[in-house]
Amino acid sequence: MTPGDPVQTHPRTPSPWTPPRGSDVEMVQVGPYWDALRAPAEIGERALELLGDSSGAVIADYGLMYWLIPSGHAQDWQGLQQVQALGAHGAEVTYVGVPPAEWRDGPRLHWRIPVGPDWYITDTNRLREALVLAIAAEPAEGTTAR
């Protein structure tokens, strides 16, 4: 392995998964393959800059961004301002709209960072660090409490 190898920065996928190949959005159940973190796009863009090549796949939908994280890890994300963890919690079933693999332009639902050939999951520790810094860097002027 060489420094910067994707295996170093992107955990191996726990199960094979690919986005839909059709021509429409598919509602995918959160949990069997991945959990998701949802953040406002302005925070998400700052987090992407901080993550660089360490980010796994990211879905963008107008003003929101979704990172795919390891299944079962959403429960560890309580209390991070403006970030919502989506995962299988008890009897609750959650779905995320997933665009076809070819949709890479917005503003509609699209892949901001597409799924790679051997990864789609973002390392949760690096993602948490990036989101904390991105939230802290949010400009105070002109923002409203959410």
PDB file of N, CA and C in Angstrom, residues 2 9 19 35 39 41 43-45 47 53 62 66 85 89 92-93 101 110 117 120 123 136 139 146:
ATOM      1  N   THR A   2       0.389   2.277  -0.626  1.00  0.00           N
ATOM      2  CA  THR A   2       1.111   3.537  -0.652  1.00  0.00           C
ATOM      3  C   THR A   2       0.336   4.560   0.156  1.00  0.00           C
ATOM      4  N   THR A   9      -8.087   5.719   3.673  1.00  0.00           N
ATOM      5  CA  THR A   9      -8.963   6.814   4.060  1.00  0.00           C
ATOM      6  C   THR A   9     -10.446   6.476   3.969  1.00  0.00           C
ATOM      7  N   PRO A  19     -25.554   2.387  -6.293  1.00  0.00           N
ATOM      8  CA  PRO A  19     -26.746   3.221  -6.444  1.00  0.00           C
ATOM      9  C   PRO A  19     -27.614   2.694  -7.585  1.00  0.00           C
ATOM     10  N   ASP A  35     -25.763   3.781   7.139  1.00  0.00           N
ATOM     11  CA  ASP A  35     -26.545   4.817   7.797  1.00  0.00           C
ATOM     12  C   ASP A  35     -26.188   6.108   7.070  1.00  0.00           C
ATOM     13  N   ALA A  39     -26.704  17.099   6.663  1.00  0.00           N
ATOM     14  CA  ALA A  39     -26.278  18.426   7.122  1.00  0.00           C
ATOM     15  C   ALA A  39     -26.690  19.463   6.091  1.00  0.00           C
ATOM     16  N   ALA A  41     -26.290  22.257   3.346  1.00  0.00           N
ATOM     17  CA  ALA A  41     -25.267  22.309   2.296  1.00  0.00           C
ATOM     18  C   ALA A  41     -24.113  23.248   2.630  1.00  0.00           C
ATOM     19  N   ILE A  43     -22.765  23.966   5.495  1.00  0.00           N
ATOM     20  CA  ILE A  43     -21.884  23.261   6.430  1.00  0.00           C
ATOM     21  C   ILE A  43     -21.232  22.081   5.708  1.00  0.00           C
ATOM     22  N   GLY A  44     -22.008  21.386   4.906  1.00  0.00           N
ATOM     23  CA  GLY A  44     -21.496  20.244   4.166  1.00  0.00           C
ATOM     24  C   GLY A  44     -20.359  20.603   3.226  1.00  0.00           C
ATOM     25  N   GLU A  45     -20.479  21.725   2.540  1.00  0.00           N
ATOM     26  CA  GLU A  45     -19.410  22.139   1.627  1.00  0.00           C
ATOM     27  C   GLU A  45     -18.120  22.440   2.382  1.00  0.00           C
ATOM     28  N   ALA A  47     -17.297  21.097   5.248  1.00  0.00           N
ATOM     29  CA  ALA A  47     -16.803  19.794   5.706  1.00  0.00           C
ATOM     30  C   ALA A  47     -16.107  19.050   4.564  1.00  0.00           C
ATOM     31  N   ASP A  53      -9.838  14.233   0.085  1.00  0.00           N
ATOM     32  CA  ASP A  53     -10.007  12.896  -0.481  1.00  0.00           C
ATOM     33  C   ASP A  53     -10.491  11.862   0.536  1.00  0.00           C
ATOM     34  N   TYR A  62     -30.651  19.921  -3.195  1.00  0.00           N
ATOM     35  CA  TYR A  62     -30.886  21.341  -2.982  1.00  0.00           C
ATOM     36  C   TYR A  62     -30.064  21.810  -1.800  1.00  0.00           C
ATOM     37  N   TYR A  66     -25.949  14.488   2.259  1.00  0.00           N
ATOM     38  CA  TYR A  66     -26.020  13.223   2.992  1.00  0.00           C
ATOM     39  C   TYR A  66     -24.724  12.447   2.800  1.00  0.00           C
ATOM     40  N   ALA A  85     -28.616  12.383  12.264  1.00  0.00           N
ATOM     41  CA  ALA A  85     -28.200  11.015  11.958  1.00  0.00           C
ATOM     42  C   ALA A  85     -29.428  10.204  11.584  1.00  0.00           C
ATOM     43  N   HIS A  89     -33.227   2.691  14.175  1.00  0.00           N
ATOM     44  CA  HIS A  89     -33.320   2.796  15.634  1.00  0.00           C
ATOM     45  C   HIS A  89     -34.558   2.032  16.088  1.00  0.00           C
ATOM     46  N   GLU A  92     -38.111   1.904  14.250  1.00  0.00           N
ATOM     47  CA  GLU A  92     -38.154   2.986  13.263  1.00  0.00           C
ATOM     48  C   GLU A  92     -37.454   2.565  11.976  1.00  0.00           C
ATOM     49  N   VAL A  93     -38.123   2.785  10.844  1.00  0.00           N
ATOM     50  CA  VAL A  93     -37.524   2.512   9.540  1.00  0.00           C
ATOM     51  C   VAL A  93     -37.378   3.841   8.813  1.00  0.00           C
ATOM     52  N   ALA A 101     -26.746   6.478 -10.453  1.00  0.00           N
ATOM     53  CA  ALA A 101     -25.298   6.712 -10.434  1.00  0.00           C
ATOM     54  C   ALA A 101     -24.872   7.825 -11.382  1.00  0.00           C
ATOM     55  N   HIS A 110     -28.654  14.590  -6.452  1.00  0.00           N
ATOM     56  CA  HIS A 110     -27.548  14.107  -7.276  1.00  0.00           C
ATOM     57  C   HIS A 110     -26.383  13.687  -6.382  1.00  0.00           C
ATOM     58  N   PRO A 117     -15.507   2.665  -7.010  1.00  0.00           N
ATOM     59  CA  PRO A 117     -15.563   1.248  -7.354  1.00  0.00           C
ATOM     60  C   PRO A 117     -15.385   0.311  -6.156  1.00  0.00           C
ATOM     61  N   TYR A 120     -17.800   3.498  -0.534  1.00  0.00           N
ATOM     62  CA  TYR A 120     -18.848   4.520  -0.516  1.00  0.00           C
ATOM     63  C   TYR A 120     -19.024   5.090   0.880  1.00  0.00           C
ATOM     64  N   ASP A 123     -15.368   7.576   6.772  1.00  0.00           N
ATOM     65  CA  ASP A 123     -14.894   7.287   8.122  1.00  0.00           C
ATOM     66  C   ASP A 123     -15.592   8.239   9.092  1.00  0.00           C
ATOM     67  N   ALA A 136     -18.364  25.187  13.534  1.00  0.00           N
ATOM     68  CA  ALA A 136     -17.703  26.272  14.279  1.00  0.00           C
ATOM     69  C   ALA A 136     -17.352  27.441  13.364  1.00  0.00           C
ATOM     70  N   PRO A 139     -20.548  31.407   9.659  1.00  0.00           N
ATOM     71  CA  PRO A 139     -20.608  32.833   9.975  1.00  0.00           C
ATOM     72  C   PRO A 139     -21.815  33.161  10.861  1.00  0.00           C
ATOM     73  N   ARG A 146     -31.420  27.393  14.310  1.00  0.00           N
ATOM     74  CA  ARG A 146     -32.210  26.327  13.671  1.00  0.00           C
ATOM     75  C   ARG A 146     -32.677  25.358  14.695  1.00  0.00           C
TER      76      ARG A 146
END
